[in-house]
Amino acid sequence: DIDGEAAANISFDKPIIPPIGWERVSEIPDEFTSSENEQGYSGIYFTRTRPGYTEVWSLVNDSDSTSTYIYRTDTKQWQQVPIAVKGIYFLDRENNVWIIPFWFMDKTQASLYRLDSDNTVVPVVDSEHLLSNGQIKSIQIGPDGVFWVQFYDESDNVGLYSFSPDTLKAELHLTDLYFPNEDVVIDKDYNLYLMKDLDTVMRYNPTTGETKTRKLPPDYVEYGSATSLYIDNDNRLWVSDRAWFDLSDADFASINVVFHSPIFIDLMPGVGRYVWDRPKPLVDTSDGRLWYTSSRGLAWFKPETGDWCLFTTDPGKIVKDSQQDLWIMVDDTLYTLNLR
C-alpha cells in the first residue's frame, strides 16, 4: 500500500501503446472528436456485414455526449449516425441493430430500441410489459433468435427472461439472480450459464427447467469483472481468468484452474493500492488464443502453452467480423488483425 500523501501525487495517466503486429486502418476524423476534452474516449460496438463491405460501428464519448459513427471498408469513409437514444448497441441474428438504453437518462422510456433501415429509432415493448419500469442488464441471443435478458426491476430484483423479437412475447424463467452478473452465455445444446454468486456457476436448461451449479476454487482478486463468462469454439466455458469447464462433460463437473498472470497487476486510481485486476474474455480465434480486456489494456492467452501477452495499454474492446478478422480502437484509431 502507498500512504495517502504519496497517493495524492500519483499520476494515473497511462501512455497508450499501439498494438504491435496490427494493421492501422483509419483514424477517426478530427471533426468527430473533441480536442478540448482530454477525458473522452472512443471504442467499438460491433462489426456488421453488408453486401460487398463491412461496417465498423464505433462510439466517441466525452463529458457531454456519446456519438455513434460507422466506418465502411469499401469507401474507407466515416459516417455519423444521429441517434437520440444513448445506450449499449448490439446485433441480432438478422443483422438488425438494437439499443439497450441507459435507464438513468429517462425512466419513462422503453427498455429496448431497434433501428429501422434508415437508422430511425423504434421503441420495442413486450406484449405483457414484463420488461418495463426497469433496466436491462445484458442480453444474449440464442441460436433461434430469442433474446435472453437479465432484467433489473424497480423492486431491486434481477430476473432472467426470454423475449421473442418476432412475437414480442416475454417470459420469466429465473428470479432473485446475483446482482453483479454481467453475462449469460449459451452452449450448442441450448444450456444457459450465469453466476449464482461470486464463486458458483449455474447451468440452466430452459426446456426442462433444470438447474445445476458448480463451485469455483476460492479467488481473492478484488478488482475488475467478477462474473465474466465466455464459451469458446472448443466448447469450453471460461470464467474470466479463473477457470474453465469442459462442456462436453454432460455432468458439468470438469473444472480446470487458470493461474493469474502478473500482467494484470495494476494501480487502482484514487486509492494508491496495487491490485490484481480480473480481465474479461471477449473473443477466441482459430490459432487457439483467447482475447481479454482489462484495466491494464488488451491481452491474449494461449491455454495450450500458458502464454499471456499484453499487446496494448488501451483498455478497449475486441470484436471479430464474419471473416474472422479482429478489430480494435486504440487512441481514436481503428486497427485490424488478419489471422487467416
Coordinates of C-alpha atoms in Angstrom, one line a residue:
D1 CA 0.0 0.0 0.0
I2 CA 1.0 3.6 -0.5
D3 CA 0.5 6.3 2.1
G4 CA -2.2 9.0 1.5
E5 CA 0.2 11.8 0.7
A6 CA 2.1 9.8 -1.8
A7 CA -1.1 8.5 -3.4
A8 CA -2.4 12.1 -3.9
N9 CA 0.7 12.9 -6.0
I10 CA 0.5 9.8 -8.3
S11 CA -0.4 10.4 -11.9
F12 CA -2.7 7.8 -13.3
D13 CA -2.3 8.9 -16.9
K14 CA -1.0 5.9 -18.8
P15 CA 0.8 6.2 -22.1
I16 CA -1.1 4.4 -24.9
I17 CA 1.0 1.8 -26.6
P18 CA -0.2 1.0 -30.1
P19 CA -0.9 -2.7 -30.9
I20 CA 2.2 -4.4 -32.3
G21 CA 1.5 -6.5 -35.4
W22 CA -1.9 -5.0 -36.1
E23 CA -2.7 -3.1 -39.3
R24 CA -3.6 0.6 -38.8
V25 CA -6.8 1.2 -40.8
S26 CA -8.1 4.7 -40.2
E27 CA -8.2 7.5 -37.6
I28 CA -11.5 9.0 -36.5
P29 CA -11.7 12.4 -38.3
D30 CA -10.9 15.4 -36.1
E31 CA -14.4 16.8 -36.6
F32 CA -15.8 13.8 -34.8
T33 CA -13.6 14.2 -31.7
S34 CA -13.3 16.9 -29.1
S35 CA -9.7 18.1 -28.8
E36 CA -10.8 20.2 -25.8
N37 CA -11.9 17.1 -23.8
E38 CA -9.0 15.0 -22.7
Q39 CA -11.3 12.8 -20.7
G40 CA -13.1 11.5 -23.7
Y41 CA -12.6 8.0 -25.2
S42 CA -13.5 6.0 -28.3
G43 CA -14.3 2.4 -28.8
I44 CA -16.1 -0.3 -31.0
Y45 CA -19.6 -1.6 -30.6
F46 CA -19.5 -4.4 -33.3
T47 CA -18.9 -5.1 -37.0
R48 CA -21.8 -5.7 -39.4
T49 CA -21.5 -7.5 -42.7
R50 CA -23.1 -5.7 -45.7
P51 CA -23.2 -6.7 -49.4
G52 CA -19.6 -6.2 -50.5
Y53 CA -18.3 -4.5 -47.4
T54 CA -18.1 -4.4 -43.6
E55 CA -19.4 -1.7 -41.3
V56 CA -17.5 -1.0 -38.0
W57 CA -19.9 0.7 -35.6
S58 CA -18.0 2.9 -33.1
L59 CA -18.6 5.4 -30.4
V60 CA -16.9 8.6 -29.3
N61 CA -17.6 9.7 -25.8
D62 CA -16.9 13.0 -24.0
S63 CA -18.2 14.6 -20.8
D64 CA -21.3 15.9 -22.5
S65 CA -22.4 13.3 -25.0
T66 CA -21.8 10.0 -26.8
S67 CA -21.9 9.9 -30.6
T68 CA -22.1 6.9 -32.9
Y69 CA -20.0 6.6 -36.1
I70 CA -19.7 3.9 -38.9
Y71 CA -16.6 3.1 -40.8
R72 CA -17.1 1.5 -44.2
T73 CA -14.4 -0.8 -45.5
D74 CA -15.3 -0.2 -49.2
T75 CA -15.3 3.6 -49.2
K76 CA -12.9 3.9 -46.3
Q77 CA -15.0 6.7 -45.0
W78 CA -16.6 7.6 -41.6
Q79 CA -20.3 8.5 -41.3
Q80 CA -22.1 9.9 -38.2
V81 CA -25.3 8.3 -37.2
P82 CA -27.6 10.8 -35.5
I83 CA -29.3 8.7 -32.8
A84 CA -31.1 10.3 -29.9
V85 CA -31.1 7.3 -27.7
K86 CA -27.9 6.6 -25.9
G87 CA -27.0 3.1 -24.7
I88 CA -25.4 -0.3 -25.5
Y89 CA -25.6 -1.3 -29.1
F90 CA -25.8 -5.0 -30.3
L91 CA -26.8 -7.0 -33.4
D92 CA -29.5 -9.8 -33.6
R93 CA -29.3 -12.9 -35.8
E94 CA -30.9 -11.0 -38.7
N95 CA -28.2 -8.3 -38.6
N96 CA -30.6 -5.7 -37.1
V97 CA -29.2 -3.1 -34.7
W98 CA -30.7 -2.8 -31.2
I99 CA -30.0 -0.5 -28.3
I100 CA -30.3 -1.1 -24.6
P101 CA -30.8 2.4 -23.3
F102 CA -29.2 3.9 -20.3
W103 CA -32.1 3.9 -17.9
F104 CA -30.9 6.7 -15.7
M105 CA -31.3 9.2 -18.6
D106 CA -35.1 8.8 -18.7
K107 CA -37.0 6.3 -16.5
T108 CA -40.1 6.7 -18.7
Q109 CA -38.5 5.4 -21.9
A110 CA -38.7 1.9 -23.3
S111 CA -36.3 -0.7 -22.1
L112 CA -35.3 -1.7 -25.7
Y113 CA -35.0 0.0 -29.1
R114 CA -34.4 -1.2 -32.6
L115 CA -33.1 0.8 -35.6
D116 CA -35.0 0.5 -38.9
S117 CA -33.5 0.6 -42.4
D118 CA -32.7 4.3 -42.3
N119 CA -31.4 4.2 -38.6
T120 CA -34.6 5.6 -37.2
V121 CA -35.0 4.6 -33.5
V122 CA -38.1 2.4 -32.9
P123 CA -39.1 1.6 -29.3
V124 CA -39.9 -2.0 -28.7
V125 CA -42.1 -3.1 -25.8
D126 CA -43.0 -6.7 -24.9
S127 CA -46.7 -7.6 -25.2
E128 CA -47.1 -8.1 -21.4
H129 CA -44.9 -5.2 -20.3
L130 CA -42.7 -7.5 -18.3
L131 CA -39.6 -5.7 -19.4
S132 CA -40.9 -2.2 -18.5
N133 CA -40.0 0.0 -15.5
G134 CA -36.5 -1.3 -15.0
Q135 CA -33.1 -1.7 -16.6
I136 CA -31.9 -4.5 -19.0
K137 CA -28.5 -5.5 -17.6
S138 CA -27.5 -7.8 -20.5
I139 CA -28.8 -9.7 -23.5
Q140 CA -27.6 -12.9 -25.1
I141 CA -29.2 -14.2 -28.3
G142 CA -29.9 -17.8 -28.7
P143 CA -29.4 -19.8 -31.9
D144 CA -33.2 -19.5 -32.6
G145 CA -33.0 -15.6 -32.4
V146 CA -34.6 -15.4 -28.9
F147 CA -33.2 -12.8 -26.6
W148 CA -32.2 -14.0 -23.1
V149 CA -32.5 -10.9 -20.9
Q150 CA -31.2 -10.2 -17.4
F151 CA -33.6 -7.5 -16.2
Y152 CA -33.3 -5.4 -13.0
D153 CA -36.7 -4.2 -11.9
E154 CA -37.8 -1.4 -9.6
S155 CA -38.1 -3.8 -6.7
D156 CA -34.4 -4.4 -6.9
N157 CA -34.8 -8.0 -8.2
V158 CA -32.8 -9.4 -11.1
G159 CA -34.6 -11.9 -13.3
L160 CA -33.9 -14.0 -16.4
Y161 CA -36.4 -13.5 -19.2
S162 CA -36.8 -14.8 -22.7
F163 CA -38.0 -12.4 -25.3
S164 CA -39.0 -13.0 -28.9
P165 CA -38.4 -10.0 -31.2
D166 CA -40.8 -11.5 -33.7
T167 CA -43.9 -12.1 -31.4
L168 CA -42.8 -9.5 -28.7
K169 CA -43.7 -12.2 -26.1
A170 CA -41.5 -12.2 -22.9
E171 CA -41.4 -14.9 -20.3
L172 CA -39.9 -15.0 -16.8
H173 CA -37.6 -18.0 -16.2
L174 CA -35.5 -17.3 -13.1
T175 CA -35.7 -14.8 -10.3
D176 CA -33.5 -13.4 -7.5
L177 CA -30.4 -13.6 -9.5
Y178 CA -26.9 -12.5 -8.4
F179 CA -26.9 -8.7 -9.0
P180 CA -23.3 -8.3 -10.2
N181 CA -24.0 -10.8 -13.0
E182 CA -22.7 -9.4 -16.3
D183 CA -23.0 -12.3 -18.7
V184 CA -25.3 -15.0 -19.8
V185 CA -23.8 -17.4 -22.3
I186 CA -25.4 -20.2 -24.3
D187 CA -23.8 -23.5 -25.4
K188 CA -24.6 -25.5 -28.5
D189 CA -27.1 -27.7 -26.6
Y190 CA -29.0 -24.6 -25.6
N191 CA -28.0 -24.6 -22.0
L192 CA -27.6 -21.2 -20.4
Y193 CA -24.8 -20.3 -17.9
L194 CA -24.6 -17.5 -15.4
M195 CA -23.2 -16.8 -12.0
K196 CA -25.3 -17.9 -9.0
D197 CA -22.9 -16.0 -6.7
L198 CA -19.3 -14.8 -6.8
D199 CA -17.9 -18.4 -6.6
T200 CA -20.7 -20.5 -8.1
V201 CA -21.6 -21.1 -11.8
M202 CA -25.1 -22.1 -12.7
R203 CA -26.3 -24.0 -15.7
Y204 CA -30.0 -23.6 -16.7
N205 CA -31.8 -25.7 -19.3
P206 CA -34.9 -23.7 -20.5
T207 CA -36.6 -26.7 -22.0
T208 CA -36.6 -28.8 -18.8
G209 CA -36.3 -26.0 -16.2
E210 CA -33.4 -28.0 -14.6
T211 CA -30.5 -26.1 -13.0
K212 CA -27.1 -27.3 -11.9
T213 CA -24.4 -25.5 -10.0
R214 CA -20.6 -25.9 -9.7
K215 CA -18.4 -24.2 -7.1
L216 CA -15.2 -22.4 -8.2
P217 CA -12.0 -22.6 -6.2
P218 CA -11.5 -19.6 -3.8
D219 CA -10.4 -16.4 -5.5
Y220 CA -9.0 -13.4 -3.8
V221 CA -8.9 -10.9 -6.7
E222 CA -10.8 -7.8 -5.6
Y223 CA -10.8 -5.6 -8.7
G224 CA -12.3 -5.9 -12.2
S225 CA -15.1 -8.0 -13.6
A226 CA -16.1 -10.8 -11.2
T227 CA -18.5 -12.7 -13.3
S228 CA -17.4 -12.7 -16.9
L229 CA -18.3 -15.8 -18.8
Y230 CA -17.3 -16.9 -22.3
I231 CA -17.8 -20.1 -24.4
D232 CA -15.1 -20.7 -27.0
N233 CA -15.1 -22.6 -30.2
D234 CA -13.7 -25.7 -28.4
N235 CA -16.8 -25.9 -26.2
R236 CA -15.1 -24.6 -23.1
L237 CA -16.8 -22.3 -20.6
W238 CA -14.3 -19.6 -19.3
V239 CA -14.9 -17.8 -16.0
S240 CA -12.8 -14.7 -16.5
D241 CA -9.2 -15.8 -16.0
R242 CA -10.2 -18.0 -13.0
A243 CA -11.1 -21.4 -14.5
W244 CA -12.7 -23.2 -17.5
F245 CA -15.1 -26.1 -17.8
D246 CA -15.2 -28.7 -20.5
L247 CA -18.8 -28.6 -21.6
S248 CA -18.5 -31.9 -23.4
D249 CA -18.9 -33.3 -19.9
A250 CA -22.6 -33.7 -19.5
D251 CA -22.3 -33.6 -15.7
F252 CA -20.7 -30.2 -15.9
A253 CA -18.0 -31.4 -13.5
S254 CA -14.8 -31.0 -15.3
I255 CA -13.2 -27.8 -14.0
N256 CA -9.7 -26.6 -14.8
V257 CA -8.0 -23.8 -12.8
V258 CA -6.1 -21.0 -14.5
F259 CA -3.2 -19.3 -12.8
H260 CA -3.5 -15.5 -12.8
S261 CA -1.0 -13.6 -14.9
P262 CA 1.0 -10.7 -13.3
I263 CA 0.4 -8.7 -16.5
F264 CA -2.9 -7.7 -14.8
I265 CA -1.3 -6.1 -11.7
D266 CA -2.4 -2.5 -11.8
L267 CA -2.5 0.6 -9.6
M268 CA -6.1 1.4 -8.6
P269 CA -6.9 5.0 -9.4
G270 CA -7.7 7.2 -6.4
V271 CA -6.7 4.6 -3.9
G272 CA -3.0 4.3 -4.2
R273 CA -3.0 0.5 -4.0
Y274 CA -1.8 -2.2 -6.3
V275 CA -4.5 -4.8 -7.3
W276 CA -4.6 -7.9 -9.4
D277 CA -7.2 -6.9 -12.0
R278 CA -9.6 -9.6 -13.2
P279 CA -9.9 -9.4 -17.0
K280 CA -12.9 -10.1 -19.2
P281 CA -12.7 -12.6 -22.1
L282 CA -14.1 -11.2 -25.4
V283 CA -13.3 -13.5 -28.4
D284 CA -11.3 -16.5 -29.3
T285 CA -9.5 -17.2 -32.6
S286 CA -8.6 -20.2 -34.8
D287 CA -4.9 -20.0 -33.7
G288 CA -6.0 -21.1 -30.1
R289 CA -5.8 -17.7 -28.4
L290 CA -8.4 -16.2 -26.1
W291 CA -8.5 -12.4 -26.1
Y292 CA -9.2 -10.3 -23.0
T293 CA -9.8 -6.7 -21.9
S294 CA -8.7 -5.3 -18.6
S295 CA -7.8 -2.1 -16.8
R296 CA -4.2 -2.6 -17.9
G297 CA -5.2 -3.0 -21.6
L298 CA -5.9 -5.7 -24.1
A299 CA -4.2 -9.1 -23.9
W300 CA -4.3 -12.6 -25.3
F301 CA -3.9 -16.0 -23.6
K302 CA -2.8 -19.3 -25.2
P303 CA -4.2 -22.1 -23.0
E304 CA -2.1 -24.8 -24.6
T305 CA 1.2 -23.1 -23.6
G306 CA 0.1 -20.9 -20.7
D307 CA 1.5 -17.8 -22.5
W308 CA 0.0 -14.4 -21.8
C309 CA 0.7 -11.2 -23.7
L310 CA -0.5 -7.6 -23.1
F311 CA -0.3 -6.1 -26.5
T312 CA -1.7 -2.6 -26.0
T313 CA -2.4 -0.5 -22.9
D314 CA -5.7 0.8 -24.2
P315 CA -8.5 -1.0 -22.2
G316 CA -11.0 -1.2 -25.0
K317 CA -13.0 -3.9 -26.7
I318 CA -12.0 -6.5 -29.3
V319 CA -14.6 -7.6 -31.9
K320 CA -14.5 -10.3 -34.6
D321 CA -16.1 -9.9 -38.0
S322 CA -17.7 -12.5 -40.3
Q323 CA -14.3 -13.1 -41.9
Q324 CA -12.7 -13.9 -38.5
D325 CA -10.6 -10.7 -38.6
L326 CA -10.3 -8.8 -35.3
W327 CA -10.9 -5.1 -34.8
I328 CA -10.0 -2.7 -32.1
M329 CA -10.0 1.1 -31.5
V330 CA -6.8 2.4 -29.8
D331 CA -6.4 6.2 -29.2
D332 CA -9.1 7.1 -31.7
T333 CA -7.5 4.9 -34.4
L334 CA -9.0 1.8 -35.9
Y335 CA -6.8 -1.3 -36.2
T336 CA -7.4 -4.8 -37.6
L337 CA -5.7 -8.2 -37.4
N338 CA -6.0 -10.8 -40.1
L339 CA -5.4 -14.3 -38.8
R340 CA -6.4 -16.2 -41.9

